[in-house]
Amino acid sequence: MTNLFIVESKNDKIFIEALIEQLNYDIEVDSPICIDDYECLEGLSESKIVTALKSLQVDIQKKDIQKVGIVIDIDDFLEDERLQWVEKCVKRVFSSDSSLLKTGDFIDICTASGEKVKLSCYFTNVDGEGELETVLKIIKSKDSTFGDCLKSWEECCQSKSKSITKKEFDKFWVSMYLRFDTCSKSDRKQAERKCSMKSFDYIMEHKKDIWDLNHPVLDKMKEFLKIFVN
């Protein structure tokens, strides 16, 4: 019997797997909807998640899948808007008499060939907005002088009528934290492979301690993961 997740990017997959390992849960994380993280920067398209759900329907017919979780960024959406959007995508592929009213609640879905599965979703966020980098910025565990000094840079830009979105700022902050606050001089010689979000798998394998995986901001995500434990 298998429980699995559909996630938005490879880095979401890596991060959730790290939490699952820490919690010692037996859950499989499926391949990401977007293979290249940068393809997701303009938002998640309906066609991408529908394609992933169609692939899931084929897998359900081959494996004993009991529960499915969808984990995507909340970005700038309200939770109700995100729920309605996910429900619309799900019902393009599966039949269901239920509605997604709340994250962490299961609805029953049925494949075209009659297999029944439970499905729930969670939206990566901090205080109702953001994405993975928003979370990473909050749960950093090391000195973040280089990252934090970006605030002065942002204020300078604003004083000259130049702006940067919060999403862009958080991504830039995490990049600086990885490259300069937590990367050794020797590793900086291979910065792209060892000190960037492009190498998030390397970071989570070798430098996981730069994040506080016990931070309270992760409690809701951990509660969501717990409902998938058989």
PDB file of C-alpha atoms in Angstrom:
ATOM      1  CA  MET A   1       0.000   0.000   0.000  1.00  0.00           C
ATOM      2  CA  THR A   2       1.442   3.360  -1.080  1.00  0.00           C
ATOM      3  CA  ASN A   3       0.757   6.954  -0.119  1.00  0.00           C
ATOM      4  CA  LEU A   4       2.357   9.596  -2.298  1.00  0.00           C
ATOM      5  CA  PHE A   5       2.585  13.311  -2.998  1.00  0.00           C
ATOM      6  CA  ILE A   6       2.543  15.403  -6.136  1.00  0.00           C
ATOM      7  CA  VAL A   7       4.731  18.469  -5.607  1.00  0.00           C
ATOM      8  CA  GLU A   8       5.422  21.609  -7.562  1.00  0.00           C
ATOM      9  CA  SER A   9       9.191  21.435  -8.036  1.00  0.00           C
ATOM     10  CA  LYS A  10      12.187  19.217  -7.425  1.00  0.00           C
ATOM     11  CA  ASN A  11      13.231  21.423  -4.502  1.00  0.00           C
ATOM     12  CA  ASP A  12       9.823  21.029  -2.856  1.00  0.00           C
ATOM     13  CA  LYS A  13      10.276  17.280  -3.273  1.00  0.00           C
ATOM     14  CA  ILE A  14      13.722  17.396  -1.652  1.00  0.00           C
ATOM     15  CA  PHE A  15      12.503  19.513   1.261  1.00  0.00           C
ATOM     16  CA  ILE A  16       9.433  17.379   1.967  1.00  0.00           C
ATOM     17  CA  GLU A  17      11.539  14.222   1.814  1.00  0.00           C
ATOM     18  CA  ALA A  18      13.866  15.751   4.416  1.00  0.00           C
ATOM     19  CA  LEU A  19      10.899  16.379   6.719  1.00  0.00           C
ATOM     20  CA  ILE A  20       9.562  12.870   6.129  1.00  0.00           C
ATOM     21  CA  GLU A  21      12.981  11.422   6.973  1.00  0.00           C
ATOM     22  CA  GLN A  22      13.182  13.504  10.148  1.00  0.00           C
ATOM     23  CA  LEU A  23       9.708  12.374  11.201  1.00  0.00           C
ATOM     24  CA  ASN A  24      10.481   8.775  10.174  1.00  0.00           C
ATOM     25  CA  TYR A  25       7.281   8.510   8.130  1.00  0.00           C
ATOM     26  CA  ASP A  26       6.775   5.961   5.347  1.00  0.00           C
ATOM     27  CA  ILE A  27       5.547   8.167   2.505  1.00  0.00           C
ATOM     28  CA  GLU A  28       6.608   8.332  -1.146  1.00  0.00           C
ATOM     29  CA  VAL A  29       6.987  11.706  -2.885  1.00  0.00           C
ATOM     30  CA  ASP A  30       6.144  11.530  -6.577  1.00  0.00           C
ATOM     31  CA  SER A  31       8.054  13.282  -9.352  1.00  0.00           C
ATOM     32  CA  PRO A  32       7.493  17.049  -9.396  1.00  0.00           C
ATOM     33  CA  ILE A  33       5.004  18.722 -11.692  1.00  0.00           C
ATOM     34  CA  CYS A  34       7.790  21.042 -12.859  1.00  0.00           C
ATOM     35  CA  ILE A  35      11.129  19.331 -13.412  1.00  0.00           C
ATOM     36  CA  ASP A  36      12.987  22.629 -13.770  1.00  0.00           C
ATOM     37  CA  ASP A  37      12.345  24.829 -10.748  1.00  0.00           C
ATOM     38  CA  TYR A  38      12.629  27.977 -12.836  1.00  0.00           C
ATOM     39  CA  GLU A  39       9.723  26.906 -15.035  1.00  0.00           C
ATOM     40  CA  CYS A  40       7.499  27.508 -12.008  1.00  0.00           C
ATOM     41  CA  LEU A  41       8.410  31.102 -11.330  1.00  0.00           C
ATOM     42  CA  GLU A  42       5.452  32.523 -13.244  1.00  0.00           C
ATOM     43  CA  GLY A  43       2.965  30.342 -11.405  1.00  0.00           C
ATOM     44  CA  LEU A  44       1.660  26.831 -11.770  1.00  0.00           C
ATOM     45  CA  SER A  45      -0.459  26.245 -14.860  1.00  0.00           C
ATOM     46  CA  GLU A  46      -3.643  24.192 -14.839  1.00  0.00           C
ATOM     47  CA  SER A  47      -2.351  22.084 -17.725  1.00  0.00           C
ATOM     48  CA  LYS A  48       0.735  21.011 -15.737  1.00  0.00           C
ATOM     49  CA  ILE A  49      -1.177  19.792 -12.729  1.00  0.00           C
ATOM     50  CA  VAL A  50      -3.821  18.090 -14.907  1.00  0.00           C
ATOM     51  CA  THR A  51      -1.019  16.266 -16.745  1.00  0.00           C
ATOM     52  CA  ALA A  52       0.420  15.140 -13.401  1.00  0.00           C
ATOM     53  CA  LEU A  53      -3.002  13.956 -12.242  1.00  0.00           C
ATOM     54  CA  LYS A  54      -3.514  11.973 -15.445  1.00  0.00           C
ATOM     55  CA  SER A  55      -0.164  10.299 -14.839  1.00  0.00           C
ATOM     56  CA  LEU A  56      -1.292   9.625 -11.275  1.00  0.00           C
ATOM     57  CA  GLN A  57      -4.461   7.958 -12.549  1.00  0.00           C
ATOM     58  CA  VAL A  58      -2.339   5.514 -14.551  1.00  0.00           C
ATOM     59  CA  ASP A  59      -0.165   4.823 -11.482  1.00  0.00           C
ATOM     60  CA  ILE A  60      -3.245   4.162  -9.335  1.00  0.00           C
ATOM     61  CA  GLN A  61      -4.272   1.428 -11.754  1.00  0.00           C
ATOM     62  CA  LYS A  62      -0.819  -0.180 -11.406  1.00  0.00           C
ATOM     63  CA  LYS A  63      -0.035   0.339  -7.706  1.00  0.00           C
ATOM     64  CA  ASP A  64      -1.953  -0.026  -4.461  1.00  0.00           C
ATOM     65  CA  ILE A  65      -2.156   3.729  -3.836  1.00  0.00           C
ATOM     66  CA  GLN A  66      -4.460   4.679  -0.969  1.00  0.00           C
ATOM     67  CA  LYS A  67      -3.807   8.376  -0.311  1.00  0.00           C
ATOM     68  CA  VAL A  68      -2.528  11.226  -2.461  1.00  0.00           C
ATOM     69  CA  GLY A  69      -1.295  14.631  -1.327  1.00  0.00           C
ATOM     70  CA  ILE A  70      -0.881  17.684  -3.533  1.00  0.00           C
ATOM     71  CA  VAL A  71       1.628  20.239  -2.217  1.00  0.00           C
ATOM     72  CA  ILE A  72       1.917  23.564  -4.055  1.00  0.00           C
ATOM     73  CA  ASP A  73       2.855  27.119  -3.134  1.00  0.00           C
ATOM     74  CA  ILE A  74       0.098  29.413  -1.960  1.00  0.00           C
ATOM     75  CA  ASP A  75       1.931  32.357  -3.590  1.00  0.00           C
ATOM     76  CA  ASP A  76      -0.334  35.424  -3.494  1.00  0.00           C
ATOM     77  CA  PHE A  77      -3.619  33.511  -3.460  1.00  0.00           C
ATOM     78  CA  LEU A  78      -6.132  33.143  -0.672  1.00  0.00           C
ATOM     79  CA  GLU A  79      -6.488  29.592   0.642  1.00  0.00           C
ATOM     80  CA  ASP A  80     -10.063  29.314  -0.670  1.00  0.00           C
ATOM     81  CA  GLU A  81      -8.924  30.390  -4.141  1.00  0.00           C
ATOM     82  CA  ARG A  82      -6.165  27.783  -4.162  1.00  0.00           C
ATOM     83  CA  LEU A  83      -8.561  25.073  -2.929  1.00  0.00           C
ATOM     84  CA  GLN A  84     -11.079  25.846  -5.653  1.00  0.00           C
ATOM     85  CA  TRP A  85      -8.338  25.816  -8.277  1.00  0.00           C
ATOM     86  CA  VAL A  86      -6.980  22.430  -7.159  1.00  0.00           C
ATOM     87  CA  GLU A  87     -10.494  20.995  -6.986  1.00  0.00           C
ATOM     88  CA  LYS A  88     -11.195  22.159 -10.529  1.00  0.00           C
ATOM     89  CA  CYS A  89      -8.018  20.423 -11.765  1.00  0.00           C
ATOM     90  CA  VAL A  90      -8.779  17.227  -9.839  1.00  0.00           C
ATOM     91  CA  LYS A  91     -12.304  16.996 -11.243  1.00  0.00           C
ATOM     92  CA  ARG A  92     -10.982  17.285 -14.783  1.00  0.00           C
ATOM     93  CA  VAL A  93      -9.338  13.895 -14.255  1.00  0.00           C
ATOM     94  CA  PHE A  94     -11.206  12.085 -11.458  1.00  0.00           C
ATOM     95  CA  SER A  95     -14.825  11.789 -10.488  1.00  0.00           C
ATOM     96  CA  SER A  96     -15.727  13.017  -7.003  1.00  0.00           C
ATOM     97  CA  ASP A  97     -18.832  14.069  -5.123  1.00  0.00           C
ATOM     98  CA  SER A  98     -16.779  15.928  -2.512  1.00  0.00           C
ATOM     99  CA  SER A  99     -15.346  19.435  -2.398  1.00  0.00           C
ATOM    100  CA  LEU A 100     -11.964  20.557  -1.105  1.00  0.00           C
ATOM    101  CA  LEU A 101     -13.049  22.835   1.728  1.00  0.00           C
ATOM    102  CA  LYS A 102      -9.879  22.884   3.792  1.00  0.00           C
ATOM    103  CA  THR A 103      -6.230  21.868   3.597  1.00  0.00           C
ATOM    104  CA  GLY A 104      -5.506  18.654   5.436  1.00  0.00           C
ATOM    105  CA  ASP A 105      -8.987  17.195   4.831  1.00  0.00           C
ATOM    106  CA  PHE A 106      -9.411  14.206   2.545  1.00  0.00           C
ATOM    107  CA  ILE A 107     -11.900  13.874  -0.280  1.00  0.00           C
ATOM    108  CA  ASP A 108     -12.675  10.633  -2.097  1.00  0.00           C
ATOM    109  CA  ILE A 109     -11.788  10.483  -5.786  1.00  0.00           C
ATOM    110  CA  CYS A 110     -12.414   7.719  -8.294  1.00  0.00           C
ATOM    111  CA  THR A 111     -10.544   6.755 -11.470  1.00  0.00           C
ATOM    112  CA  ALA A 112     -12.268   6.022 -14.769  1.00  0.00           C
ATOM    113  CA  SER A 113     -11.772   2.314 -14.087  1.00  0.00           C
ATOM    114  CA  GLY A 114     -13.271   2.457 -10.600  1.00  0.00           C
ATOM    115  CA  GLU A 115     -10.312   2.615  -8.196  1.00  0.00           C
ATOM    116  CA  LYS A 116     -10.992   4.831  -5.182  1.00  0.00           C
ATOM    117  CA  VAL A 117      -8.338   6.974  -3.507  1.00  0.00           C
ATOM    118  CA  LYS A 118      -8.288   9.653  -0.820  1.00  0.00           C
ATOM    119  CA  LEU A 119      -6.823  13.037  -1.775  1.00  0.00           C
ATOM    120  CA  SER A 120      -5.796  16.066   0.253  1.00  0.00           C
ATOM    121  CA  CYS A 121      -3.682  19.172  -0.341  1.00  0.00           C
ATOM    122  CA  TYR A 122      -1.395  21.613   1.435  1.00  0.00           C
ATOM    123  CA  PHE A 123      -0.154  25.036   0.375  1.00  0.00           C
ATOM    124  CA  THR A 124       3.404  25.977   1.282  1.00  0.00           C
ATOM    125  CA  ASN A 125       3.231  29.331   3.054  1.00  0.00           C
ATOM    126  CA  VAL A 126       4.255  31.575   5.931  1.00  0.00           C
ATOM    127  CA  ASP A 127       1.348  33.486   7.461  1.00  0.00           C
ATOM    128  CA  GLY A 128      -0.802  32.750   4.440  1.00  0.00           C
ATOM    129  CA  GLU A 129       1.562  33.747   1.657  1.00  0.00           C
ATOM    130  CA  GLY A 130       4.719  32.737  -0.144  1.00  0.00           C
ATOM    131  CA  GLU A 131       6.497  29.585  -1.247  1.00  0.00           C
ATOM    132  CA  LEU A 132       9.419  27.336  -0.296  1.00  0.00           C
ATOM    133  CA  GLU A 133      11.966  30.176  -0.158  1.00  0.00           C
ATOM    134  CA  THR A 134       9.636  32.104   2.161  1.00  0.00           C
ATOM    135  CA  VAL A 135       9.739  29.143   4.536  1.00  0.00           C
ATOM    136  CA  LEU A 136      13.506  28.663   4.198  1.00  0.00           C
ATOM    137  CA  LYS A 137      14.142  32.322   5.054  1.00  0.00           C
ATOM    138  CA  ILE A 138      12.206  31.886   8.304  1.00  0.00           C
ATOM    139  CA  ILE A 139      13.798  28.588   9.365  1.00  0.00           C
ATOM    140  CA  LYS A 140      17.443  29.519   8.759  1.00  0.00           C
ATOM    141  CA  SER A 141      19.590  28.394  11.697  1.00  0.00           C
ATOM    142  CA  LYS A 142      22.958  30.070  11.039  1.00  0.00           C
ATOM    143  CA  ASP A 143      24.195  33.639  11.060  1.00  0.00           C
ATOM    144  CA  SER A 144      22.624  35.388   8.061  1.00  0.00           C
ATOM    145  CA  THR A 145      24.524  38.674   7.872  1.00  0.00           C
ATOM    146  CA  PHE A 146      24.921  38.629   4.100  1.00  0.00           C
ATOM    147  CA  GLY A 147      21.282  37.768   3.523  1.00  0.00           C
ATOM    148  CA  ASP A 148      20.001  40.282   6.068  1.00  0.00           C
ATOM    149  CA  CYS A 149      22.053  43.118   4.601  1.00  0.00           C
ATOM    150  CA  LEU A 150      19.900  42.848   1.487  1.00  0.00           C
ATOM    151  CA  LYS A 151      17.294  44.837   3.407  1.00  0.00           C
ATOM    152  CA  SER A 152      19.487  47.944   3.064  1.00  0.00           C
ATOM    153  CA  TRP A 153      19.930  47.194  -0.630  1.00  0.00           C
ATOM    154  CA  GLU A 154      16.143  46.888  -1.024  1.00  0.00           C
ATOM    155  CA  GLU A 155      15.612  50.214   0.753  1.00  0.00           C
ATOM    156  CA  CYS A 156      18.200  51.832  -1.518  1.00  0.00           C
ATOM    157  CA  CYS A 157      16.355  50.524  -4.582  1.00  0.00           C
ATOM    158  CA  GLN A 158      13.064  51.862  -3.259  1.00  0.00           C
ATOM    159  CA  SER A 159      14.604  55.294  -2.637  1.00  0.00           C
ATOM    160  CA  LYS A 160      15.496  55.384  -6.333  1.00  0.00           C
ATOM    161  CA  SER A 161      11.980  54.319  -7.419  1.00  0.00           C
ATOM    162  CA  LYS A 162      13.069  50.771  -8.173  1.00  0.00           C
ATOM    163  CA  SER A 163      11.097  47.891  -6.715  1.00  0.00           C
ATOM    164  CA  ILE A 164      11.437  44.166  -6.142  1.00  0.00           C
ATOM    165  CA  THR A 165       8.619  41.825  -5.181  1.00  0.00           C
ATOM    166  CA  LYS A 166       8.628  39.946  -1.884  1.00  0.00           C
ATOM    167  CA  LYS A 167       8.892  36.700  -3.843  1.00  0.00           C
ATOM    168  CA  GLU A 168      11.977  37.957  -5.682  1.00  0.00           C
ATOM    169  CA  PHE A 169      13.484  39.285  -2.449  1.00  0.00           C
ATOM    170  CA  ASP A 170      13.031  35.982  -0.595  1.00  0.00           C
ATOM    171  CA  LYS A 171      14.665  34.055  -3.438  1.00  0.00           C
ATOM    172  CA  PHE A 172      17.564  36.513  -3.488  1.00  0.00           C
ATOM    173  CA  TRP A 173      17.893  36.323   0.313  1.00  0.00           C
ATOM    174  CA  VAL A 174      18.074  32.510   0.267  1.00  0.00           C
ATOM    175  CA  SER A 175      20.647  32.646  -2.538  1.00  0.00           C
ATOM    176  CA  MET A 176      22.850  35.007  -0.508  1.00  0.00           C
ATOM    177  CA  TYR A 177      22.433  32.900   2.629  1.00  0.00           C
ATOM    178  CA  LEU A 178      23.494  29.771   0.758  1.00  0.00           C
ATOM    179  CA  ARG A 179      26.348  31.378  -1.160  1.00  0.00           C
ATOM    180  CA  PHE A 180      27.938  33.608   1.464  1.00  0.00           C
ATOM    181  CA  ASP A 181      26.562  32.905   4.952  1.00  0.00           C
ATOM    182  CA  THR A 182      26.732  29.104   4.913  1.00  0.00           C
ATOM    183  CA  CYS A 183      29.175  28.157   2.167  1.00  0.00           C
ATOM    184  CA  SER A 184      32.847  27.546   2.986  1.00  0.00           C
ATOM    185  CA  LYS A 185      35.573  29.194   0.923  1.00  0.00           C
ATOM    186  CA  SER A 186      36.478  25.870  -0.622  1.00  0.00           C
ATOM    187  CA  ASP A 187      32.850  25.116  -1.525  1.00  0.00           C
ATOM    188  CA  ARG A 188      32.486  28.560  -3.138  1.00  0.00           C
ATOM    189  CA  LYS A 189      34.916  27.359  -5.786  1.00  0.00           C
ATOM    190  CA  GLN A 190      32.067  25.045  -6.837  1.00  0.00           C
ATOM    191  CA  ALA A 191      29.283  27.425  -5.816  1.00  0.00           C
ATOM    192  CA  GLU A 192      26.668  26.323  -8.325  1.00  0.00           C
ATOM    193  CA  ARG A 193      27.084  22.677  -7.310  1.00  0.00           C
ATOM    194  CA  LYS A 194      27.374  23.215  -3.547  1.00  0.00           C
ATOM    195  CA  CYS A 195      25.989  26.644  -2.634  1.00  0.00           C
ATOM    196  CA  SER A 196      22.814  27.347  -4.616  1.00  0.00           C
ATOM    197  CA  MET A 197      19.177  26.305  -4.916  1.00  0.00           C
ATOM    198  CA  LYS A 198      20.174  24.514  -8.114  1.00  0.00           C
ATOM    199  CA  SER A 199      22.065  22.113  -5.839  1.00  0.00           C
ATOM    200  CA  PHE A 200      19.413  21.913  -3.123  1.00  0.00           C
ATOM    201  CA  ASP A 201      19.760  18.123  -3.070  1.00  0.00           C
ATOM    202  CA  TYR A 202      23.455  18.495  -2.162  1.00  0.00           C
ATOM    203  CA  ILE A 203      22.637  21.071   0.503  1.00  0.00           C
ATOM    204  CA  MET A 204      19.947  18.920   2.131  1.00  0.00           C
ATOM    205  CA  GLU A 205      22.266  15.917   2.129  1.00  0.00           C
ATOM    206  CA  HIS A 206      25.431  17.600   3.397  1.00  0.00           C
ATOM    207  CA  LYS A 207      24.345  20.843   5.111  1.00  0.00           C
ATOM    208  CA  LYS A 208      20.855  20.185   6.428  1.00  0.00           C
ATOM    209  CA  ASP A 209      21.804  21.841   9.724  1.00  0.00           C
ATOM    210  CA  ILE A 210      21.636  25.310   8.128  1.00  0.00           C
ATOM    211  CA  TRP A 211      17.857  24.986   8.540  1.00  0.00           C
ATOM    212  CA  ASP A 212      15.888  24.534  11.752  1.00  0.00           C
ATOM    213  CA  LEU A 213      13.575  21.660  10.836  1.00  0.00           C
ATOM    214  CA  ASN A 214      11.983  21.923  14.284  1.00  0.00           C
ATOM    215  CA  HIS A 215      10.840  25.508  13.715  1.00  0.00           C
ATOM    216  CA  PRO A 216       7.159  26.107  14.617  1.00  0.00           C
ATOM    217  CA  VAL A 217       6.443  27.469  11.137  1.00  0.00           C
ATOM    218  CA  LEU A 218       6.729  23.852   9.921  1.00  0.00           C
ATOM    219  CA  ASP A 219       4.172  22.492  12.387  1.00  0.00           C
ATOM    220  CA  LYS A 220       1.212  22.667   9.990  1.00  0.00           C
ATOM    221  CA  MET A 221       3.158  20.992   7.208  1.00  0.00           C
ATOM    222  CA  LYS A 222       4.167  18.227   9.623  1.00  0.00           C
ATOM    223  CA  GLU A 223       0.533  17.813  10.709  1.00  0.00           C
ATOM    224  CA  PHE A 224      -0.360  17.421   7.051  1.00  0.00           C
ATOM    225  CA  LEU A 225       2.328  14.793   6.533  1.00  0.00           C
ATOM    226  CA  LYS A 226       1.079  12.874   9.558  1.00  0.00           C
ATOM    227  CA  ILE A 227      -2.337  12.183   7.970  1.00  0.00           C
ATOM    228  CA  PHE A 228      -0.540  10.090   5.337  1.00  0.00           C
ATOM    229  CA  VAL A 229       0.949   7.684   7.840  1.00  0.00           C
ATOM    230  CA  ASN A 230      -0.871   4.347   7.704  1.00  0.00           C
TER     231      ASN A 230
END
